[in-house]
mmCIF file of C-alpha atoms and ligand atoms in Angstrom:
data_model
loop_
_atom_site.group_PDB
_atom_site.id
_atom_site.type_symbol
_atom_site.label_atom_id
_atom_site.label_comp_id
_atom_site.label_asym_id
_atom_site.label_seq_id
_atom_site.Cartn_x
_atom_site.Cartn_y
_atom_site.Cartn_z
ATOM 1 C CA MET I 1 -9.886 32.354 21.206
ATOM 2 C CA ASN I 2 -7.325 35.160 21.268
ATOM 3 C CA THR I 3 -3.793 34.657 20.144
ATOM 4 C CA LYS I 4 -2.393 34.641 23.673
ATOM 5 C CA GLU I 5 -4.425 31.424 24.442
ATOM 6 C CA LYS I 6 -3.196 29.536 21.533
ATOM 7 C CA ILE I 7 -1.894 25.984 22.414
ATOM 8 C CA LYS I 8 1.831 25.573 22.351
ATOM 9 C CA VAL I 9 3.040 22.759 19.907
ATOM 10 C CA GLY I 10 6.497 21.348 19.170
ATOM 11 C CA ILE I 11 7.597 19.622 15.981
ATOM 12 C CA LEU I 12 9.859 16.628 16.238
ATOM 13 C CA GLY I 13 11.761 16.059 13.099
ATOM 14 C CA ALA I 14 11.380 19.678 12.152
ATOM 15 C CA THR I 15 14.123 19.621 9.439
ATOM 16 C CA GLY I 16 12.430 16.667 7.421
ATOM 17 C CA SER I 17 10.098 16.698 4.574
ATOM 18 C CA VAL I 18 6.951 16.297 6.776
ATOM 19 C CA GLY I 19 8.552 18.529 9.582
ATOM 20 C CA GLN I 20 8.834 21.315 7.227
ATOM 21 C CA LYS I 21 5.175 20.799 6.037
ATOM 22 C CA PHE I 22 4.062 20.993 9.645
ATOM 23 C CA ILE I 23 5.877 24.350 10.093
ATOM 24 C CA ALA I 24 4.455 25.762 6.906
ATOM 25 C CA LEU I 25 0.978 24.714 7.753
ATOM 26 C CA LEU I 26 1.055 25.926 11.231
ATOM 27 C CA GLN I 27 1.883 29.522 10.385
ATOM 28 C CA ASN I 28 -1.061 31.640 11.545
ATOM 29 C CA HIS I 29 -3.052 28.638 12.810
ATOM 30 C CA PRO I 30 -6.002 29.993 14.785
ATOM 31 C CA TRP I 31 -5.584 27.546 17.667
ATOM 32 C CA PHE I 32 -1.975 26.296 17.695
ATOM 33 C CA GLU I 33 1.566 28.049 17.741
ATOM 34 C CA ILE I 34 4.882 26.538 17.352
ATOM 35 C CA SER I 35 6.879 27.038 20.509
ATOM 36 C CA GLU I 36 9.612 24.336 19.996
ATOM 37 C CA ILE I 37 11.382 22.643 17.196
ATOM 38 C CA ALA I 38 13.504 19.549 17.523
ATOM 39 C CA ALA I 39 15.602 17.153 15.505
ATOM 40 C CA SER I 40 18.568 14.762 15.614
ATOM 41 C CA LYS I 41 21.900 15.481 17.369
ATOM 42 C CA LYS I 42 23.524 16.802 14.248
ATOM 43 C CA SER I 43 20.989 19.607 14.137
ATOM 44 C CA VAL I 44 20.682 20.262 17.938
ATOM 45 C CA GLY I 45 21.837 23.678 19.224
ATOM 46 C CA LYS I 46 21.910 25.165 15.791
ATOM 47 C CA LYS I 47 19.646 27.852 14.222
ATOM 48 C CA TYR I 48 16.877 26.374 11.992
ATOM 49 C CA LYS I 49 17.801 28.514 9.019
ATOM 50 C CA ASP I 50 21.395 27.219 9.196
ATOM 51 C CA VAL I 51 20.528 23.546 9.017
ATOM 52 C CA VAL I 52 17.200 23.119 7.227
ATOM 53 C CA ASP I 53 17.203 22.240 3.563
ATOM 54 C CA TRP I 54 14.074 24.045 2.870
ATOM 55 C CA ILE I 55 12.148 22.393 0.069
ATOM 56 C CA ILE I 56 8.760 24.187 0.037
ATOM 57 C CA PRO I 57 8.907 26.965 -2.631
ATOM 58 C CA ASN I 58 8.434 30.562 -1.410
ATOM 59 C CA SER I 59 7.304 29.770 2.182
ATOM 60 C CA PHE I 60 10.322 29.819 4.476
ATOM 61 C CA PRO I 61 8.996 30.920 7.922
ATOM 62 C CA LYS I 62 11.286 33.949 8.640
ATOM 63 C CA LYS I 63 10.256 34.201 12.314
ATOM 64 C CA LEU I 64 11.393 30.661 12.927
ATOM 65 C CA GLY I 65 14.750 31.080 11.083
ATOM 66 C CA ASN I 66 16.579 32.030 14.180
ATOM 67 C CA LYS I 67 14.963 29.444 16.484
ATOM 68 C CA ILE I 68 17.345 27.051 18.042
ATOM 69 C CA ILE I 69 16.705 23.357 17.367
ATOM 70 C CA LYS I 70 16.380 21.161 20.576
ATOM 71 C CA GLU I 71 16.964 17.627 21.294
ATOM 72 C CA CYS I 72 13.805 15.303 20.996
ATOM 73 C CA LYS I 73 13.540 15.079 24.911
ATOM 74 C CA PRO I 74 10.325 15.514 26.882
ATOM 75 C CA ASN I 75 11.426 18.742 28.401
ATOM 76 C CA LEU I 76 10.018 20.972 25.665
ATOM 77 C CA ASP I 77 7.687 23.797 26.371
ATOM 78 C CA CYS I 78 4.394 22.632 24.655
ATOM 79 C CA ARG I 79 1.351 20.572 25.086
ATOM 80 C CA ILE I 80 1.357 18.767 21.787
ATOM 81 C CA VAL I 81 4.203 17.425 19.803
ATOM 82 C CA PHE I 82 3.772 16.695 16.129
ATOM 83 C CA SER I 83 6.095 13.951 15.025
ATOM 84 C CA GLY I 84 7.712 13.704 11.542
ATOM 85 C CA LEU I 85 10.463 11.645 13.033
ATOM 86 C CA ASP I 86 12.421 8.964 11.090
ATOM 87 C CA SER I 87 10.672 5.639 11.851
ATOM 88 C CA GLY I 88 14.090 4.163 13.078
ATOM 89 C CA VAL I 89 13.781 6.437 16.156
ATOM 90 C CA ALA I 90 10.202 7.525 16.440
ATOM 91 C CA GLY I 91 8.841 4.561 18.387
ATOM 92 C CA GLU I 92 10.773 5.183 21.646
ATOM 93 C CA ILE I 93 10.895 8.986 21.407
ATOM 94 C CA GLU I 94 7.169 9.295 20.988
ATOM 95 C CA LYS I 95 6.391 6.936 23.949
ATOM 96 C CA ASP I 96 8.809 8.940 26.091
ATOM 97 C CA PHE I 97 6.883 12.165 25.219
ATOM 98 C CA ALA I 98 3.436 10.363 25.971
ATOM 99 C CA GLN I 99 4.731 9.058 29.225
ATOM 100 C CA ASN I 100 5.668 12.497 30.283
ATOM 101 C CA GLY I 101 2.243 13.951 29.677
ATOM 102 C CA TYR I 102 2.485 15.154 26.103
ATOM 103 C CA ILE I 103 -0.143 14.692 23.399
ATOM 104 C CA VAL I 104 1.797 13.107 20.542
ATOM 105 C CA VAL I 105 0.350 13.254 16.999
ATOM 106 C CA SER I 106 2.532 11.096 14.821
ATOM 107 C CA ASN I 107 3.146 10.380 11.096
ATOM 108 C CA SER I 108 5.446 7.552 11.809
ATOM 109 C CA LYS I 109 4.453 3.861 11.423
ATOM 110 C CA ASN I 110 5.742 2.698 14.864
ATOM 111 C CA HIS I 111 2.574 2.889 17.056
ATOM 112 C CA ARG I 112 -0.076 2.759 14.186
ATOM 113 C CA MET I 113 -1.015 -0.794 14.886
ATOM 114 C CA ASP I 114 -0.890 -0.781 18.637
ATOM 115 C CA ASP I 115 -4.260 -1.848 19.973
ATOM 116 C CA ASP I 116 -4.882 1.210 22.067
ATOM 117 C CA VAL I 117 -3.651 3.798 19.546
ATOM 118 C CA PRO I 118 -6.141 5.256 17.074
ATOM 119 C CA LEU I 119 -5.092 5.224 13.347
ATOM 120 C CA LEU I 120 -7.130 8.469 12.550
ATOM 121 C CA ILE I 121 -8.447 10.019 9.579
ATOM 122 C CA PRO I 122 -10.825 12.563 11.019
ATOM 123 C CA GLU I 123 -13.433 12.278 8.129
ATOM 124 C CA VAL I 124 -13.485 8.605 8.343
ATOM 125 C CA ASN I 125 -13.150 7.224 11.899
ATOM 126 C CA PRO I 126 -13.382 10.205 14.480
ATOM 127 C CA GLU I 127 -15.099 7.786 16.918
ATOM 128 C CA HIS I 128 -11.811 5.856 17.261
ATOM 129 C CA LEU I 129 -10.296 8.766 19.251
ATOM 130 C CA GLU I 130 -12.253 7.280 22.221
ATOM 131 C CA ILE I 131 -9.615 4.517 22.478
ATOM 132 C CA ILE I 132 -6.978 7.010 23.867
ATOM 133 C CA LYS I 133 -8.861 6.905 27.154
ATOM 134 C CA SER I 134 -7.563 3.302 27.547
ATOM 135 C CA GLN I 135 -3.949 4.263 27.129
ATOM 136 C CA LYS I 136 -1.781 4.111 30.172
ATOM 137 C CA PHE I 137 0.216 7.295 29.842
ATOM 138 C CA ASN I 138 0.223 10.093 32.651
ATOM 139 C CA GLY I 139 -2.068 12.534 30.984
ATOM 140 C CA GLY I 140 -0.269 12.070 27.666
ATOM 141 C CA ALA I 141 -1.500 10.104 24.582
ATOM 142 C CA ILE I 142 -0.474 8.852 21.156
ATOM 143 C CA VAL I 143 -2.615 9.458 18.079
ATOM 144 C CA THR I 144 -1.188 8.461 14.620
ATOM 145 C CA ASN I 145 -1.914 9.408 11.135
ATOM 146 C CA PRO I 146 -1.986 6.575 8.603
ATOM 147 C CA ASN I 147 0.518 5.970 5.783
ATOM 148 C CA CYS I 148 0.349 8.725 2.961
ATOM 149 C CA SER I 149 -0.985 6.378 0.427
ATOM 150 C CA THR I 150 -3.566 4.773 2.852
ATOM 151 C CA ILE I 151 -5.231 8.051 3.369
ATOM 152 C CA GLY I 152 -6.321 8.782 -0.031
ATOM 153 C CA LEU I 153 -7.499 5.170 -0.691
ATOM 154 C CA THR I 154 -9.333 4.869 2.672
ATOM 155 C CA ILE I 155 -11.228 8.176 2.058
ATOM 156 C CA ALA I 156 -12.250 6.909 -1.329
ATOM 157 C CA LEU I 157 -13.333 3.560 0.161
ATOM 158 C CA LYS I 158 -15.423 4.861 3.105
ATOM 159 C CA PRO I 159 -18.475 6.003 1.243
ATOM 160 C CA LEU I 160 -18.367 2.874 -0.764
ATOM 161 C CA LEU I 161 -18.200 0.555 2.328
ATOM 162 C CA ASP I 162 -21.084 2.466 3.975
ATOM 163 C CA ASN I 163 -23.435 2.392 0.955
ATOM 164 C CA PHE I 164 -22.639 -0.722 -0.994
ATOM 165 C CA GLY I 165 -20.236 -2.835 1.177
ATOM 166 C CA ILE I 166 -16.819 -4.007 0.031
ATOM 167 C CA GLU I 167 -15.815 -7.471 -1.190
ATOM 168 C CA SER I 168 -12.339 -6.803 -2.304
ATOM 169 C CA VAL I 169 -9.795 -4.086 -3.428
ATOM 170 C CA ASN I 170 -6.663 -4.096 -5.713
ATOM 171 C CA VAL I 171 -4.572 -0.992 -5.773
ATOM 172 C CA VAL I 172 -1.435 0.112 -7.771
ATOM 173 C CA THR I 173 0.270 3.348 -6.497
ATOM 174 C CA MET I 174 2.450 5.894 -8.291
ATOM 175 C CA GLN I 175 3.997 7.759 -5.273
ATOM 176 C CA ALA I 176 5.774 11.105 -5.247
ATOM 177 C CA ILE I 177 9.424 11.491 -4.301
ATOM 178 C CA SER I 178 8.725 13.799 -1.400
ATOM 179 C CA GLY I 179 7.165 10.704 0.202
ATOM 180 C CA GLY I 180 10.733 9.094 0.490
ATOM 181 C CA GLY I 181 11.886 12.045 2.749
ATOM 182 C CA ILE I 182 14.924 14.415 2.159
ATOM 183 C CA GLU I 183 17.514 11.831 1.251
ATOM 184 C CA VAL I 184 15.331 10.334 -1.580
ATOM 185 C CA MET I 185 14.585 13.901 -2.771
ATOM 186 C CA LYS I 186 18.264 14.670 -3.025
ATOM 187 C CA SER I 187 19.243 11.494 -4.869
ATOM 188 C CA ASP I 188 19.269 11.222 -8.686
ATOM 189 C CA ILE I 189 17.931 7.701 -8.819
ATOM 190 C CA VAL I 190 14.330 8.769 -9.219
ATOM 191 C CA LYS I 191 14.973 11.197 -12.087
ATOM 192 C CA ASP I 192 13.526 9.744 -15.307
ATOM 193 C CA ASN I 193 12.763 6.622 -13.467
ATOM 194 C CA VAL I 194 10.159 4.327 -11.793
ATOM 195 C CA ILE I 195 11.226 2.325 -8.749
ATOM 196 C CA PRO I 196 8.771 -0.756 -8.371
ATOM 197 C CA PHE I 197 9.579 -1.131 -4.687
ATOM 198 C CA ILE I 198 8.924 0.979 -1.535
ATOM 199 C CA SER I 199 9.917 -0.740 1.632
ATOM 200 C CA GLY I 200 7.017 -1.765 3.873
ATOM 201 C CA GLU I 201 4.533 0.267 1.885
ATOM 202 C CA GLU I 202 2.430 -2.559 0.504
ATOM 203 C CA GLU I 203 2.066 -4.226 3.845
ATOM 204 C CA LYS I 204 0.899 -1.019 5.378
ATOM 205 C CA MET I 205 -1.652 -0.368 2.576
ATOM 206 C CA GLU I 206 -3.066 -3.843 2.929
ATOM 207 C CA ILE I 207 -3.703 -3.592 6.666
ATOM 208 C CA GLU I 208 -4.147 0.014 7.749
ATOM 209 C CA PRO I 209 -7.529 0.677 5.914
ATOM 210 C CA LEU I 210 -8.921 -2.320 7.646
ATOM 211 C CA LYS I 211 -8.083 -0.886 11.109
ATOM 212 C CA ILE I 212 -9.439 2.660 10.085
ATOM 213 C CA LEU I 213 -12.579 1.198 8.630
ATOM 214 C CA GLY I 214 -13.072 -1.101 11.537
ATOM 215 C CA LYS I 215 -15.883 -0.664 14.205
ATOM 216 C CA ILE I 216 -14.986 0.432 17.838
ATOM 217 C CA ASN I 217 -16.659 -1.466 20.746
ATOM 218 C CA SER I 218 -15.558 -1.064 24.379
ATOM 219 C CA TYR I 219 -12.102 0.390 23.513
ATOM 220 C CA LYS I 220 -11.457 -2.429 20.982
ATOM 221 C CA ILE I 221 -11.282 -1.870 17.247
ATOM 222 C CA ASN I 222 -12.704 -4.744 15.253
ATOM 223 C CA TYR I 223 -11.038 -4.606 11.833
ATOM 224 C CA ALA I 224 -13.028 -4.408 8.569
ATOM 225 C CA GLU I 225 -12.948 -7.719 6.832
ATOM 226 C CA PHE I 226 -12.040 -7.709 3.084
ATOM 227 C CA PRO I 227 -8.774 -8.357 1.148
ATOM 228 C CA ILE I 228 -6.690 -5.549 -0.219
ATOM 229 C CA SER I 229 -3.785 -6.233 -2.649
ATOM 230 C CA ALA I 230 -1.333 -3.375 -3.081
ATOM 231 C CA GLN I 231 1.654 -2.768 -5.455
ATOM 232 C CA CYS I 232 3.589 0.430 -4.665
ATOM 233 C CA ASN I 233 5.916 2.440 -7.147
ATOM 234 C CA ARG I 234 8.054 5.498 -6.620
ATOM 235 C CA VAL I 235 7.703 7.787 -9.698
ATOM 236 C CA ASP I 236 9.275 11.168 -10.727
ATOM 237 C CA VAL I 237 6.612 13.475 -9.496
ATOM 238 C CA PHE I 238 7.393 15.970 -6.734
ATOM 239 C CA ASP I 239 4.308 15.879 -4.612
ATOM 240 C CA GLY I 240 0.991 13.896 -4.807
ATOM 241 C CA HIS I 241 0.437 10.148 -4.825
ATOM 242 C CA THR I 242 -1.739 8.661 -7.607
ATOM 243 C CA GLU I 243 -3.451 5.321 -7.084
ATOM 244 C CA CYS I 244 -5.229 3.094 -9.626
ATOM 245 C CA VAL I 245 -7.957 1.193 -7.698
ATOM 246 C CA GLN I 246 -10.193 -1.799 -8.663
ATOM 247 C CA ILE I 247 -13.067 -2.733 -6.392
ATOM 248 C CA LYS I 248 -15.718 -5.425 -5.999
ATOM 249 C CA LEU I 249 -18.688 -4.365 -4.115
ATOM 250 C CA LYS I 250 -21.193 -6.363 -2.166
ATOM 251 C CA LYS I 251 -24.298 -4.701 -3.525
ATOM 252 C CA GLU I 252 -24.923 -3.823 -7.196
ATOM 253 C CA THR I 253 -24.649 -0.183 -8.059
ATOM 254 C CA SER I 254 -23.932 2.222 -10.904
ATOM 255 C CA VAL I 255 -21.198 4.712 -11.884
ATOM 256 C CA GLN I 256 -23.793 7.567 -11.260
ATOM 257 C CA GLU I 257 -24.648 6.331 -7.710
ATOM 258 C CA ILE I 258 -20.999 5.932 -6.771
ATOM 259 C CA ILE I 259 -20.144 9.416 -7.907
ATOM 260 C CA LYS I 260 -23.166 10.679 -5.997
ATOM 261 C CA VAL I 261 -22.056 9.181 -2.634
ATOM 262 C CA TRP I 262 -18.416 10.479 -3.054
ATOM 263 C CA LYS I 263 -19.477 13.984 -3.860
ATOM 264 C CA ASN I 264 -21.933 14.121 -0.981
ATOM 265 C CA TYR I 265 -19.525 12.643 1.515
ATOM 266 C CA LYS I 266 -18.739 14.643 4.809
ATOM 267 C CA TYR I 267 -18.242 14.092 8.363
ATOM 268 C CA VAL I 268 -17.273 15.586 11.712
ATOM 269 C CA PRO I 269 -14.489 17.931 10.406
ATOM 270 C CA GLN I 270 -16.813 19.518 7.915
ATOM 271 C CA ILE I 271 -19.813 19.689 10.321
ATOM 272 C CA LYS I 272 -17.555 21.250 13.011
ATOM 273 C CA GLU I 273 -15.730 23.406 10.292
ATOM 274 C CA LEU I 274 -12.313 22.552 11.653
ATOM 275 C CA PRO I 275 -9.716 25.059 10.359
ATOM 276 C CA LEU I 276 -7.710 22.651 8.082
ATOM 277 C CA ALA I 277 -10.692 20.553 7.059
ATOM 278 C CA PRO I 278 -11.529 20.570 3.276
ATOM 279 C CA LYS I 279 -14.985 21.973 2.533
ATOM 280 C CA GLN I 280 -15.585 19.116 0.134
ATOM 281 C CA VAL I 281 -13.748 15.887 1.074
ATOM 282 C CA ILE I 282 -13.886 14.269 -2.352
ATOM 283 C CA HIS I 283 -13.700 15.977 -5.802
ATOM 284 C CA TYR I 284 -14.840 13.933 -8.709
ATOM 285 C CA PHE I 285 -13.563 14.806 -12.152
ATOM 286 C CA GLU I 286 -15.485 13.943 -15.289
ATOM 287 C CA ASP I 287 -12.539 14.886 -17.509
ATOM 288 C CA GLU I 288 -10.943 11.544 -18.440
ATOM 289 C CA LYS I 289 -7.417 12.894 -18.203
ATOM 290 C CA LEU I 290 -7.860 13.841 -14.476
ATOM 291 C CA PRO I 291 -6.948 13.811 -11.683
ATOM 292 C CA GLN I 292 -3.361 14.728 -12.215
ATOM 293 C CA PRO I 293 -0.832 15.539 -9.438
ATOM 294 C CA LYS I 294 0.265 18.858 -10.928
ATOM 295 C CA PHE I 295 -3.294 20.287 -11.088
ATOM 296 C CA GLN I 296 -5.316 18.650 -8.271
ATOM 297 C CA ARG I 297 -2.864 17.940 -5.396
ATOM 298 C CA ASP I 298 -3.423 21.441 -3.897
ATOM 299 C CA ILE I 299 -7.051 21.614 -4.038
ATOM 300 C CA ASP I 300 -8.610 23.046 -0.712
ATOM 301 C CA LYS I 301 -5.221 23.586 1.020
ATOM 302 C CA GLY I 302 -4.011 20.266 -0.204
ATOM 303 C CA MET I 303 -6.519 18.516 2.041
ATOM 304 C CA ALA I 304 -9.199 17.306 -0.604
ATOM 305 C CA VAL I 305 -8.951 13.856 -2.283
ATOM 306 C CA SER I 306 -9.509 13.882 -6.141
ATOM 307 C CA ILE I 307 -11.090 10.971 -7.913
ATOM 308 C CA GLY I 308 -11.684 10.364 -11.642
ATOM 309 C CA ARG I 309 -11.958 7.700 -14.315
ATOM 310 C CA LEU I 310 -14.677 5.711 -12.571
ATOM 311 C CA ARG I 311 -15.644 2.957 -14.940
ATOM 312 C CA PRO I 312 -16.844 -0.742 -15.044
ATOM 313 C CA ASP I 313 -14.095 -3.314 -14.669
ATOM 314 C CA ASN I 314 -13.859 -6.775 -16.304
ATOM 315 C CA LEU I 315 -12.121 -8.458 -13.325
ATOM 316 C CA PHE I 316 -13.679 -6.460 -10.438
ATOM 317 C CA ASP I 317 -16.862 -4.409 -10.560
ATOM 318 C CA PHE I 318 -15.361 -0.860 -10.895
ATOM 319 C CA LYS I 319 -11.983 0.880 -11.341
ATOM 320 C CA PHE I 320 -10.989 4.422 -10.656
ATOM 321 C CA VAL I 321 -7.981 6.805 -9.870
ATOM 322 C CA VAL I 322 -7.442 8.582 -6.656
ATOM 323 C CA LEU I 323 -5.033 11.437 -5.993
ATOM 324 C CA SER I 324 -3.965 13.092 -2.699
ATOM 325 C CA HIS I 325 -1.291 15.342 -1.521
ATOM 326 C CA ASN I 326 1.116 13.029 0.390
ATOM 327 C CA THR I 327 2.862 15.508 2.624
ATOM 328 C CA ILE I 328 -0.264 17.541 3.391
ATOM 329 C CA ARG I 329 -3.418 15.272 3.370
ATOM 330 C CA GLY I 330 -1.201 12.251 3.712
ATOM 331 C CA ALA I 331 1.097 13.555 6.483
ATOM 332 C CA ALA I 332 1.326 17.035 8.222
ATOM 333 C CA GLY I 333 -2.097 18.338 7.181
ATOM 334 C CA GLY I 334 -3.734 15.063 8.286
ATOM 335 C CA ALA I 335 -1.966 15.160 11.636
ATOM 336 C CA ILE I 336 -2.920 18.781 12.379
ATOM 337 C CA LEU I 337 -6.530 17.909 11.494
ATOM 338 C CA CYS I 338 -6.262 14.995 14.087
ATOM 339 C CA ALA I 339 -5.184 17.544 16.581
ATOM 340 C CA GLU I 340 -7.924 20.011 15.610
ATOM 341 C CA LEU I 341 -10.600 17.142 16.092
ATOM 342 C CA MET I 342 -9.110 16.547 19.579
ATOM 343 C CA TYR I 343 -9.326 20.215 20.443
ATOM 344 C CA ALA I 344 -12.995 20.350 19.172
ATOM 345 C CA LYS I 345 -13.718 17.313 21.314
ATOM 346 C CA SER I 346 -11.933 18.914 24.316
ATOM 347 C CA LEU I 347 -9.344 16.182 24.562
ATOM 348 C CA LEU I 348 -6.254 18.429 24.588
HETATM 349 P P1 LIG X 401 12.857 12.857 6.461
HETATM 350 O O1 LIG X 401 12.796 13.996 5.539
HETATM 351 O O2 LIG X 401 13.957 11.860 6.459
HETATM 352 O O3 LIG X 401 13.018 13.549 7.981
HETATM 353 C C1 LIG X 401 13.339 12.873 9.197
HETATM 354 C C2 LIG X 401 13.429 13.713 10.399
HETATM 355 O O4 LIG X 401 13.765 12.823 11.580
HETATM 356 C C3 LIG X 401 14.486 14.806 10.313
HETATM 357 O O5 LIG X 401 14.139 16.078 10.860
HETATM 358 C C4 LIG X 401 15.642 14.173 11.173
HETATM 359 O O6 LIG X 401 16.566 15.240 11.750
HETATM 360 C C5 LIG X 401 14.902 13.510 12.158
HETATM 361 N N1 LIG X 401 15.769 12.518 12.827
HETATM 362 C C6 LIG X 401 16.358 11.483 12.245
HETATM 363 N N2 LIG X 401 17.119 10.603 13.165
HETATM 364 C C7 LIG X 401 16.810 11.327 14.322
HETATM 365 C C8 LIG X 401 17.259 11.030 15.707
HETATM 366 N N3 LIG X 401 18.034 10.085 15.925
HETATM 367 N N4 LIG X 401 16.751 11.794 16.643
HETATM 368 C C9 LIG X 401 15.857 12.845 16.373
HETATM 369 N N5 LIG X 401 15.483 13.093 15.114
HETATM 370 C C10 LIG X 401 15.916 12.432 14.238
HETATM 371 O O7 LIG X 401 11.524 12.002 6.523
HETATM 372 P P2 LIG X 401 10.070 12.399 6.213
HETATM 373 O O8 LIG X 401 9.760 12.051 4.863
HETATM 374 O O9 LIG X 401 9.896 13.722 6.774
HETATM 375 O O10 LIG X 401 9.268 11.369 7.150
HETATM 376 C C11 LIG X 401 9.160 11.532 8.535
HETATM 377 C C12 LIG X 401 8.248 10.363 9.113
HETATM 378 O O11 LIG X 401 6.922 10.526 8.543
HETATM 379 C C13 LIG X 401 8.675 8.906 8.557
HETATM 380 O O12 LIG X 401 8.452 8.089 9.687
HETATM 381 C C14 LIG X 401 7.806 8.716 7.503
HETATM 382 O O13 LIG X 401 7.653 7.341 7.141
HETATM 383 C C15 LIG X 401 6.497 9.471 7.786
HETATM 384 N N6 LIG X 401 5.780 9.852 6.627
HETATM 385 C C16 LIG X 401 6.179 10.595 5.607
HETATM 386 C C17 LIG X 401 5.465 10.935 4.591
HETATM 387 C C18 LIG X 401 5.888 11.691 3.380
HETATM 388 O O14 LIG X 401 5.140 12.035 2.459
HETATM 389 N N7 LIG X 401 7.124 12.233 3.258
HETATM 390 C C19 LIG X 401 4.057 10.787 4.636
HETATM 391 C C20 LIG X 401 3.597 10.052 5.640
HETATM 392 C C21 LIG X 401 4.351 9.605 6.717
HETATM 393 P P3 LIG X 401 17.926 15.671 11.153
HETATM 394 O O15 LIG X 401 17.679 16.532 9.957
HETATM 395 O O16 LIG X 401 18.439 16.539 12.264
HETATM 396 O O17 LIG X 401 18.672 14.453 10.811
#
């Protein structure tokens, strides 16, 4: 495909933490080019460089600096909109775009649990994309990306579910400050601190993996059936969510077998070699001090999931640590991979 044929995309919430990652990751994308950026009324009509509080080191996109920020109204010149909108407003705005024929790929929670909306991790449940055919929009569609902590956990669980079955899961997260958006990043409350509450996060982590790991049948997703207990904490790390997981499996197995199925795991994005897909989905580290956000979050463009410390557990069967980049794998990068999958399946 030559550059002239690239698909035009718009970024809703372009000034936010996730919006900025969309912009950074879409520079020089082989299939998509940013034609529109949009945000709230306070930013509309201004040049991007004059309002954005750019937080990604050394990567400000100079060619977008003078671009004028538009309103989040469905009159943008693009086919796809990637949404990094605040969840207080995302629901209605995203629906409005879909009803007006746009493909919406969203990071916000609002439509994730709708029956006809796929909650997509391209390496885990690409077949759930089918469900958009049952949506009642005029040529538009809504596809959602799961919560940032759900993504790392669910990618770790998928090979275990396929090979051994899952009885139950307990997870405790240590989540980066960039996950709280620009306001949290600017506040001092997270410095030298741990906040043992993230609004709505535990509920999302306890239900989203079950939808993602569910089976689709005649446009209906039958949720996976095992209990998940989650405790979520905000910690003083810039990027990268770390999760301590305990798991009870249905079949007996060994540490070596589990590591083997993680290392060998791949699915449609790897087979189709989608541009943003990690070459290896899961990296397992034998060093007992790993994974750590500072050293592993950026592996393979920030799209790989890192796991370590797999060992037997006294209460469950096994315990381990998972790490993934929250604004790349867990947000903008994951959403772009969803759109790449749609492109590869001729759904755009
Ligand atoms: P953020 O930094 O607070 O950014 C929010 C964006 O929404 C800004 O661009 C803001 O524009 C825009 N906005 C706010 N009110 C608006 C309105 N009334 N109309 C139009 N635009 C409006 O938040 P974030 O961390 O990027 O998160 C964005 C979404 O992604 C949230 O739903 C969040 O839950 C989800 N998410 C975040 C992460 C993460 O790691 N950060 C991961 C997964 C999912 P202005 O600057 O003009 O106000």
